[in-house]
Amino acid sequence: MTAAPQPDGQAAVVCAIGAALPPRTVSNADLTARLDTTDEWIRSRTGITRRHVAGADLSTTDLVVRAAAQALAGGEPAPVQALVVATTTPDQCCPATAPAVATRLGLTGIPAFDIAAGCTGFLYGLATAAGLIAAGTARTVLVIGADRLAALPDPGDRATVPLFGDGAGAVVLRCGSADEAGALRPVVLGSDGSGADLIRASRPGALHMDGADVFRHAVDRMSTASRQAATAAGWDLTEVDRLAPHQANSRITSFVARQLGIPDGRRLGNIAEVGNTGAASIPLLLAQTAAEGRLEPGHRTLLTAFGAGLTWGAVTLIWPDLSPARLPEGAGHDR
Ligand code: COA
C-alpha cells in the first residue's frame, strides 16, 4: 500500500537525527566461548562482528530517551508536538513507552504512542508522523525506533543469538514543502500475517525463527517495496545514490541491491558493528553514515525494511543538509 501524496505540496521533512547504543559490546569471540559456533561462520553468513547489548540498567525507554535527546540537541525550528515510538521490545505491555519518554523530555501533554511493526517499525513510524502532519495534529513530530533484541533469543541457540543487538535511533520531522531536501516521498508499507510463525517470540528467551524462509521473504519484500517506492517518487532506480536497508544480514542487503541493480558501493551498512537492532536499524544506519560522510546532503536515498509480522516498507528522500551539531557524535555511540 502506498500513502497518497499530501495536499498543497506539503510534506514531512527530516530536520534532525540522533542515535544511542549501549556501551557494552559482545564480539563474535565472546560468543564462541559459550556457543558451538565460529567467528568465521558468523562473519561469512551474516556480516556481523560484534553487537551492542544493554545491561539490566539500560531499558528500552532509556535508549529511546537518549536517541531522542541527541536528535533534539541541535535545537528545533519548532517545538515537538507529537512523539511516536516504534518498538517490539517495550519495557512492559502497558502503558506504552512514548508517554513516559515525552515526560522525561519535558514534553508532557503532547500526543505520544507506540507502534509495533517488527523491524519495519521505523518506516511505519515515518508514515504515521507524515499522517499526523498532514492531518494538522502536529507540525513537528519526533519518531524513535528502538529495540532490545539481544534478549529475545534462547541464550543457547547458536542460530539466533549472534544476529541481534540493542539500540535506538530518532529523527525529527517538520511540516515543510515536498520539493525541499529531507521531504519524505510516499511511504510504501505492507504486511502478511500468514507468515507470522516465521519470526515469533512469546517472551524474552523464546525466539523462534525460520532463518532460510525469512531470508527469502526479506529479499523479495524489500526489493519489491523499493521498486514501488522509487516509482511513487518518480525515480529511476539507477538514480539512487544510497540504499539504506534494514540491517538484518549483509547477504540479504547485498541480494536486495543486486536485484535492484544498485551498485554495491551505494549500499550503506553498519551491521558489522551493531547486528540487527530491529526498529532502530535504519535511523542508526542513517545517523552513523551521515556522521561519517558516507551519506551526504543531496544523495537520493532509498530506505527499505522487512520484519516480523510479516511487515515491510520503503520510502525515498533526498538526504538533507543537517547541521553538524545535529549529527550524533561518536558515530551514534552512547555518550
Ligand atoms: N554457527 C555455526 N553453524 C551454524 C550457526 C552458527 N552460529 N547457525 C546455524 N548453523 C548451522 C545450522 O545448524 C546448519 O547446520 P546443518 O546444515 O548441519 O543443519 C547450517 O549452519 C546452515 O544453517 P542455515 O540456517 O541454512 O544457514 P543460513 O545460511 O540460512 O544462515 C541465518 C542462517 C539465520 C544467518 C540466515 O538464514 C538469516 O540471516 N536469515 C534471516 C534472519 C533475519 O534476518 N531475521 C530477522 C529478520 S528482520
Tab-separated table of C-alpha atoms and ligand atoms in Angstrom:
chain	number	residue	atom	x	y	z
A	1	MET	CA	0.000	0.000	0.000
A	2	THR	CA	1.257	3.497	-0.787
A	3	ALA	CA	0.047	6.527	1.140
A	4	ALA	CA	-1.334	9.327	-1.044
A	5	PRO	CA	0.858	12.394	-1.501
A	6	GLN	CA	-0.042	15.227	0.844
A	7	PRO	CA	-2.124	18.148	-0.372
A	8	ASP	CA	-0.829	21.581	-1.348
A	9	GLY	CA	2.749	20.411	-1.846
A	10	GLN	CA	3.104	19.859	1.918
A	11	ALA	CA	5.432	17.170	3.198
A	12	ALA	CA	7.028	15.742	6.311
A	13	VAL	CA	10.668	16.841	6.225
A	14	VAL	CA	13.557	15.239	8.147
A	15	CYS	CA	15.331	18.002	10.071
A	16	ALA	CA	17.334	16.265	12.821
A	17	ILE	CA	18.674	12.851	13.720
A	18	GLY	CA	20.074	11.113	16.769
A	19	ALA	CA	21.147	7.677	17.938
A	20	ALA	CA	22.070	5.738	21.049
A	21	LEU	CA	23.880	2.451	21.585
A	22	PRO	CA	24.583	0.646	24.844
A	23	PRO	CA	28.278	0.990	25.757
A	24	ARG	CA	28.842	-2.775	26.234
A	25	THR	CA	29.747	-4.789	23.142
A	26	VAL	CA	29.692	-8.561	22.623
A	27	SER	CA	32.153	-9.795	19.996
A	28	ASN	CA	31.982	-12.980	17.975
A	29	ALA	CA	34.891	-14.216	20.074
A	30	ASP	CA	32.765	-13.689	23.197
A	31	LEU	CA	30.053	-15.861	21.615
A	32	THR	CA	32.376	-18.660	20.533
A	33	ALA	CA	33.325	-19.070	24.198
A	34	ARG	CA	29.790	-20.165	25.049
A	35	LEU	CA	28.162	-21.356	21.798
A	36	ASP	CA	29.032	-24.040	19.224
A	37	THR	CA	29.950	-21.506	16.547
A	38	THR	CA	32.922	-19.709	14.996
A	39	ASP	CA	33.820	-16.127	14.169
A	40	GLU	CA	34.282	-17.224	10.567
A	41	TRP	CA	30.750	-18.722	10.363
A	42	ILE	CA	29.090	-15.642	11.844
A	43	ARG	CA	31.033	-13.152	9.706
A	44	SER	CA	30.648	-15.059	6.451
A	45	ARG	CA	26.929	-15.913	6.920
A	46	THR	CA	25.780	-12.591	8.410
A	47	GLY	CA	28.486	-9.884	8.148
A	48	ILE	CA	28.357	-9.310	11.912
A	49	THR	CA	31.499	-8.992	14.049
A	50	ARG	CA	30.026	-7.509	17.222
A	51	ARG	CA	26.813	-6.133	18.656
A	52	HIS	CA	25.940	-3.686	21.460
A	53	VAL	CA	23.996	-5.244	24.321
A	54	ALA	CA	22.179	-3.334	27.057
A	55	GLY	CA	22.668	-4.355	30.661
A	56	ALA	CA	19.836	-4.513	33.178
A	57	ASP	CA	20.470	-0.834	33.965
A	58	LEU	CA	19.576	0.345	30.423
A	59	SER	CA	15.926	-0.129	29.443
A	60	THR	CA	14.278	0.351	26.060
A	61	THR	CA	12.817	3.580	27.449
A	62	ASP	CA	16.316	4.793	28.410
A	63	LEU	CA	17.628	4.098	24.895
A	64	VAL	CA	14.673	5.937	23.360
A	65	VAL	CA	15.238	8.980	25.587
A	66	ARG	CA	18.965	9.095	24.749
A	67	ALA	CA	18.438	8.890	20.982
A	68	ALA	CA	15.621	11.446	21.146
A	69	ALA	CA	17.665	13.843	23.270
A	70	GLN	CA	20.508	13.659	20.771
A	71	ALA	CA	18.150	14.426	17.877
A	72	LEU	CA	16.805	17.411	19.806
A	73	ALA	CA	20.239	18.651	20.846
A	74	GLY	CA	20.707	20.674	17.660
A	75	GLY	CA	17.749	22.898	18.569
A	76	GLU	CA	14.475	22.548	16.744
A	77	PRO	CA	12.901	25.049	14.379
A	78	ALA	CA	9.626	24.401	16.191
A	79	PRO	CA	8.652	22.611	19.402
A	80	VAL	CA	7.911	18.889	19.080
A	81	GLN	CA	4.143	18.431	19.035
A	82	ALA	CA	3.845	14.617	18.817
A	83	LEU	CA	6.040	11.627	19.638
A	84	VAL	CA	5.934	8.126	18.130
A	85	VAL	CA	7.985	5.188	19.417
A	86	ALA	CA	8.411	2.128	17.209
A	87	THR	CA	9.402	-0.951	19.206
A	88	THR	CA	8.515	-4.606	19.650
A	89	THR	CA	10.508	-4.840	22.863
A	90	PRO	CA	8.905	-2.294	25.221
A	91	ASP	CA	9.789	-2.480	28.916
A	92	GLN	CA	6.234	-3.522	29.737
A	93	CYS	CA	2.969	-4.349	27.902
A	94	CYS	CA	1.122	-1.426	29.466
A	95	PRO	CA	1.423	1.531	29.466
A	96	ALA	CA	3.148	2.383	26.196
A	97	THR	CA	6.719	3.711	26.139
A	98	ALA	CA	6.052	7.034	24.381
A	99	PRO	CA	4.166	8.998	27.091
A	100	ALA	CA	6.924	8.296	29.635
A	101	VAL	CA	9.535	9.367	27.083
A	102	ALA	CA	7.646	12.581	26.331
A	103	THR	CA	7.529	13.413	30.021
A	104	ARG	CA	11.237	12.661	30.523
A	105	LEU	CA	11.963	15.028	27.611
A	106	GLY	CA	9.816	17.786	29.144
A	107	LEU	CA	7.069	17.304	26.556
A	108	THR	CA	4.181	16.258	28.825
A	109	GLY	CA	0.812	16.857	27.165
A	110	ILE	CA	1.660	16.100	23.539
A	111	PRO	CA	0.179	13.044	21.750
A	112	ALA	CA	2.572	10.128	22.344
A	113	PHE	CA	2.079	6.465	21.460
A	114	ASP	CA	3.873	3.266	20.429
A	115	ILE	CA	3.622	1.220	17.274
A	116	ALA	CA	4.775	-2.376	16.823
A	117	ALA	CA	5.698	-3.486	13.310
A	118	GLY	CA	8.830	-5.535	13.912
A	119	CYS	CA	11.957	-4.380	12.155
A	120	THR	CA	9.797	-2.282	9.793
A	121	GLY	CA	8.564	-0.240	12.763
A	122	PHE	CA	10.639	2.841	11.989
A	123	LEU	CA	9.174	3.135	8.472
A	124	TYR	CA	5.663	2.658	9.897
A	125	GLY	CA	6.624	5.448	12.324
A	126	LEU	CA	7.673	7.776	9.492
A	127	ALA	CA	4.370	7.163	7.688
A	128	THR	CA	2.451	7.769	10.913
A	129	ALA	CA	4.319	11.021	11.536
A	130	ALA	CA	3.656	12.180	7.980
A	131	GLY	CA	-0.029	11.403	8.596
A	132	LEU	CA	-0.078	13.415	11.838
A	133	ILE	CA	1.445	16.368	9.979
A	134	ALA	CA	-0.983	16.030	7.049
A	135	ALA	CA	-3.933	15.776	9.459
A	136	GLY	CA	-2.944	19.023	11.145
A	137	THR	CA	-2.421	17.280	14.508
A	138	ALA	CA	1.223	18.331	14.761
A	139	ARG	CA	3.693	20.421	12.784
A	140	THR	CA	6.773	18.739	14.281
A	141	VAL	CA	6.947	15.031	15.179
A	142	LEU	CA	9.688	13.037	16.899
A	143	VAL	CA	9.930	9.409	15.687
A	144	ILE	CA	12.143	6.971	17.560
A	145	GLY	CA	12.860	3.353	16.583
A	146	ALA	CA	14.278	1.297	19.446
A	147	ASP	CA	14.696	-2.351	20.343
A	148	ARG	CA	16.499	-4.597	22.773
A	149	LEU	CA	16.538	-7.663	20.541
A	150	ALA	CA	19.585	-9.259	22.183
A	151	ALA	CA	17.306	-10.500	24.958
A	152	LEU	CA	14.904	-12.321	22.620
A	153	PRO	CA	16.798	-15.494	21.565
A	154	ASP	CA	17.204	-18.556	23.734
A	155	PRO	CA	20.751	-17.896	25.068
A	156	GLY	CA	21.798	-21.379	23.893
A	157	ASP	CA	20.545	-21.015	20.297
A	158	ARG	CA	23.565	-20.523	18.031
A	159	ALA	CA	21.308	-19.832	15.022
A	160	THR	CA	19.746	-16.669	16.503
A	161	VAL	CA	21.950	-15.309	19.333
A	162	PRO	CA	24.681	-13.942	17.002
A	163	LEU	CA	22.203	-11.945	14.914
A	164	PHE	CA	20.759	-9.440	17.350
A	165	GLY	CA	21.829	-6.278	19.183
A	166	ASP	CA	20.275	-3.342	21.043
A	167	GLY	CA	19.974	0.334	20.133
A	168	ALA	CA	17.806	3.325	19.274
A	169	GLY	CA	17.635	5.937	16.539
A	170	ALA	CA	15.497	9.063	16.234
A	171	VAL	CA	14.504	11.645	13.664
A	172	VAL	CA	12.560	14.881	13.890
A	173	LEU	CA	10.096	15.556	11.068
A	174	ARG	CA	8.645	19.001	10.492
A	175	CYS	CA	5.961	20.299	8.207
A	176	GLY	CA	7.621	21.553	5.043
A	177	SER	CA	7.339	21.522	1.306
A	178	ALA	CA	7.508	18.477	-0.974
A	179	ASP	CA	10.283	19.924	-3.130
A	180	GLU	CA	12.853	20.515	-0.363
A	181	ALA	CA	15.654	18.181	0.682
A	182	GLY	CA	14.595	15.883	3.503
A	183	ALA	CA	10.963	15.668	2.317
A	184	LEU	CA	9.590	12.141	2.572
A	185	ARG	CA	8.139	10.845	-0.659
A	186	PRO	CA	5.161	8.405	-0.485
A	187	VAL	CA	5.808	5.664	2.072
A	188	VAL	CA	5.159	2.116	0.834
A	189	LEU	CA	4.015	-0.286	3.594
A	190	GLY	CA	2.724	-3.870	3.647
A	191	SER	CA	2.083	-6.916	5.821
A	192	ASP	CA	1.297	-10.619	5.547
A	193	GLY	CA	0.077	-12.325	8.710
A	194	SER	CA	0.191	-15.752	7.077
A	195	GLY	CA	3.947	-15.550	7.716
A	196	ALA	CA	3.525	-14.771	11.426
A	197	ASP	CA	5.118	-18.055	12.512
A	198	LEU	CA	8.365	-17.388	10.656
A	199	ILE	CA	9.597	-14.995	13.377
A	200	ARG	CA	7.847	-15.013	16.737
A	201	ALA	CA	8.679	-14.629	20.411
A	202	SER	CA	6.126	-15.227	23.179
A	203	ARG	CA	8.582	-13.764	25.717
A	204	PRO	CA	12.287	-12.890	26.004
A	205	GLY	CA	14.461	-16.000	25.636
A	206	ALA	CA	11.929	-17.768	23.433
A	207	LEU	CA	12.534	-16.509	19.896
A	208	HIS	CA	11.630	-18.875	17.080
A	209	MET	CA	12.887	-18.030	13.589
A	210	ASP	CA	12.847	-19.964	10.331
A	211	GLY	CA	16.072	-18.360	9.070
A	212	ALA	CA	16.111	-19.587	5.473
A	213	ASP	CA	12.461	-18.688	4.810
A	214	VAL	CA	12.858	-15.292	6.466
A	215	PHE	CA	15.931	-14.681	4.317
A	216	ARG	CA	13.980	-15.365	1.115
A	217	HIS	CA	10.982	-13.222	2.138
A	218	ALA	CA	13.264	-10.386	3.256
A	219	VAL	CA	14.988	-10.200	-0.126
A	220	ASP	CA	11.711	-10.413	-2.093
A	221	ARG	CA	9.729	-7.963	0.029
A	222	MET	CA	12.445	-5.309	0.347
A	223	SER	CA	13.190	-5.466	-3.379
A	224	THR	CA	9.526	-5.134	-4.353
A	225	ALA	CA	8.789	-2.367	-1.839
A	226	SER	CA	11.894	-0.481	-3.002
A	227	ARG	CA	10.757	-0.586	-6.621
A	228	GLN	CA	7.304	0.661	-5.591
A	229	ALA	CA	8.750	3.499	-3.504
A	230	ALA	CA	11.055	4.582	-6.327
A	231	THR	CA	8.154	4.550	-8.780
A	232	ALA	CA	5.946	6.511	-6.368
A	233	ALA	CA	8.692	9.139	-6.103
A	234	GLY	CA	9.145	9.279	-9.875
A	235	TRP	CA	12.733	7.976	-9.564
A	236	ASP	CA	14.518	5.503	-11.755
A	237	LEU	CA	16.474	3.033	-9.610
A	238	THR	CA	19.648	3.987	-11.491
A	239	GLU	CA	19.307	7.444	-9.900
A	240	VAL	CA	19.535	6.091	-6.336
A	241	ASP	CA	22.763	7.312	-4.710
A	242	ARG	CA	22.369	5.441	-1.418
A	243	LEU	CA	20.394	2.330	-0.483
A	244	ALA	CA	19.800	2.299	3.294
A	245	PRO	CA	18.359	-1.154	4.006
A	246	HIS	CA	17.343	-2.647	7.346
A	247	GLN	CA	20.462	-4.339	8.707
A	248	ALA	CA	19.293	-7.961	9.116
A	249	ASN	CA	22.145	-9.740	7.351
A	250	SER	CA	24.714	-8.284	4.934
A	251	ARG	CA	23.975	-11.122	2.490
A	252	ILE	CA	20.299	-10.118	2.471
A	253	THR	CA	21.096	-6.457	1.776
A	254	SER	CA	23.610	-7.453	-0.882
A	255	PHE	CA	20.961	-9.559	-2.670
A	256	VAL	CA	18.467	-6.671	-2.468
A	257	ALA	CA	20.960	-4.253	-4.016
A	258	ARG	CA	21.724	-6.759	-6.771
A	259	GLN	CA	18.023	-7.329	-7.535
A	260	LEU	CA	17.516	-3.569	-7.789
A	261	GLY	CA	20.605	-3.067	-9.956
A	262	ILE	CA	22.094	-0.695	-7.370
A	263	PRO	CA	25.921	-0.915	-7.304
A	264	ASP	CA	27.283	-2.348	-4.092
A	265	GLY	CA	29.253	0.831	-3.392
A	266	ARG	CA	25.943	2.651	-2.954
A	267	ARG	CA	24.653	0.191	-0.323
A	268	LEU	CA	25.030	1.561	3.210
A	269	GLY	CA	25.807	-0.863	6.003
A	270	ASN	CA	26.819	-0.893	9.656
A	271	ILE	CA	25.732	-4.417	10.582
A	272	ALA	CA	29.329	-5.459	11.301
A	273	GLU	CA	29.334	-3.224	14.370
A	274	VAL	CA	25.729	-3.405	15.594
A	275	GLY	CA	23.983	-6.563	14.315
A	276	ASN	CA	20.237	-6.492	13.772
A	277	THR	CA	18.803	-3.747	16.011
A	278	GLY	CA	15.184	-4.061	14.847
A	279	ALA	CA	13.243	-0.810	14.647
A	280	ALA	CA	16.458	1.101	15.489
A	281	SER	CA	18.282	-0.269	12.479
A	282	ILE	CA	17.533	2.336	9.794
A	283	PRO	CA	17.832	5.531	11.893
A	284	LEU	CA	21.056	4.174	13.449
A	285	LEU	CA	22.398	3.477	9.979
A	286	LEU	CA	21.452	6.952	8.733
A	287	ALA	CA	22.902	8.695	11.790
A	288	GLN	CA	26.137	6.764	11.666
A	289	THR	CA	26.780	7.009	7.922
A	290	ALA	CA	25.817	10.708	7.829
A	291	ALA	CA	28.261	11.392	10.658
A	292	GLU	CA	30.980	9.503	8.784
A	293	GLY	CA	30.258	11.250	5.470
A	294	ARG	CA	29.207	8.063	3.642
A	295	LEU	CA	25.731	9.608	3.382
A	296	GLU	CA	25.900	13.201	2.149
A	297	PRO	CA	23.446	16.048	1.643
A	298	GLY	CA	21.842	15.751	-1.786
A	299	HIS	CA	22.107	11.963	-2.006
A	300	ARG	CA	18.982	10.353	-3.422
A	301	THR	CA	18.363	7.885	-0.623
A	302	LEU	CA	16.141	4.778	-0.586
A	303	LEU	CA	15.174	3.286	2.787
A	304	THR	CA	13.705	-0.219	2.977
A	305	ALA	CA	12.885	-2.655	5.769
A	306	PHE	CA	11.395	-6.067	6.471
A	307	GLY	CA	10.457	-7.713	9.732
A	308	ALA	CA	8.293	-9.936	11.894
A	309	GLY	CA	4.607	-9.868	11.101
A	310	LEU	CA	5.493	-10.198	8.350
A	311	THR	CA	5.868	-6.499	7.600
A	312	TRP	CA	7.793	-4.481	5.035
A	313	GLY	CA	8.177	-0.985	3.667
A	314	ALA	CA	10.237	1.549	1.717
A	315	VAL	CA	10.469	5.294	1.214
A	316	THR	CA	12.742	7.732	-0.582
A	317	LEU	CA	14.090	11.156	0.269
A	318	ILE	CA	16.894	13.448	-0.746
A	319	TRP	CA	19.242	13.476	2.231
A	320	PRO	CA	19.085	16.938	3.852
A	321	ASP	CA	21.924	19.189	4.955
A	322	LEU	CA	21.689	18.687	8.702
A	323	SER	CA	23.997	20.945	10.650
A	324	PRO	CA	26.925	19.054	12.189
A	325	ALA	CA	25.529	19.781	15.627
A	326	ARG	CA	22.527	17.711	14.702
A	327	LEU	CA	24.514	14.650	13.773
A	328	PRO	CA	25.427	12.259	16.558
A	329	GLU	CA	28.970	12.420	17.802
A	330	GLY	CA	30.957	9.207	18.038
A	331	ALA	CA	29.028	7.607	15.176
A	332	GLY	CA	25.955	7.029	17.269
A	333	HIS	CA	27.681	5.682	20.321
A	334	ASP	CA	26.199	6.463	23.667
A	335	ARG	CA	27.802	9.417	25.372
B	1	COA	N1	27.439	-21.309	13.813
B	1	COA	C1	27.707	-22.429	13.114
B	1	COA	N2	26.754	-23.106	12.442
B	1	COA	C2	25.503	-22.592	12.467
B	1	COA	C3	25.175	-21.435	13.154
B	1	COA	C4	26.202	-20.791	13.870
B	1	COA	N3	26.009	-19.654	14.564
B	1	COA	N4	23.857	-21.188	12.999
B	1	COA	C5	23.387	-22.146	12.213
B	1	COA	N5	24.380	-23.014	11.900
B	1	COA	C6	24.307	-24.202	11.080
B	1	COA	C7	22.937	-24.823	11.056
B	1	COA	O1	22.747	-25.657	12.183
B	1	COA	C8	23.010	-25.615	9.760
B	1	COA	O2	23.691	-26.811	10.003
B	1	COA	P1	23.257	-28.180	9.270
B	1	COA	O3	23.438	-27.906	7.797
B	1	COA	O4	24.195	-29.171	9.839
B	1	COA	O5	21.822	-28.368	9.668
B	1	COA	C9	23.890	-24.749	8.859
B	1	COA	O6	24.580	-23.850	9.743
B	1	COA	C10	23.119	-23.921	7.849
B	1	COA	O7	22.025	-23.328	8.524
B	1	COA	P2	21.050	-22.361	7.756
B	1	COA	O8	20.006	-21.871	8.717
B	1	COA	O9	20.610	-22.992	6.490
B	1	COA	O10	22.071	-21.185	7.419
B	1	COA	P3	21.830	-19.904	6.566
B	1	COA	O11	22.864	-19.776	5.558
B	1	COA	O12	20.400	-19.756	6.131
B	1	COA	O13	22.097	-18.754	7.637
B	1	COA	C11	20.877	-17.233	9.028
B	1	COA	C12	21.320	-18.668	8.797
B	1	COA	C13	20.000	-17.181	10.268
B	1	COA	C14	22.105	-16.377	9.261
B	1	COA	C15	20.133	-16.745	7.767
B	1	COA	O14	19.158	-17.695	7.415
B	1	COA	C16	19.448	-15.443	8.007
B	1	COA	O15	20.104	-14.426	8.197
B	1	COA	N6	18.115	-15.414	7.931
B	1	COA	C17	17.383	-14.188	8.119
B	1	COA	C18	17.396	-13.801	9.543
B	1	COA	C19	16.779	-12.451	9.733
B	1	COA	O16	17.083	-11.561	9.006
B	1	COA	N7	15.919	-12.304	10.754
B	1	COA	C20	15.322	-11.073	11.118
B	1	COA	C21	14.501	-10.530	10.019
B	1	COA	S1	14.083	-8.889	10.382
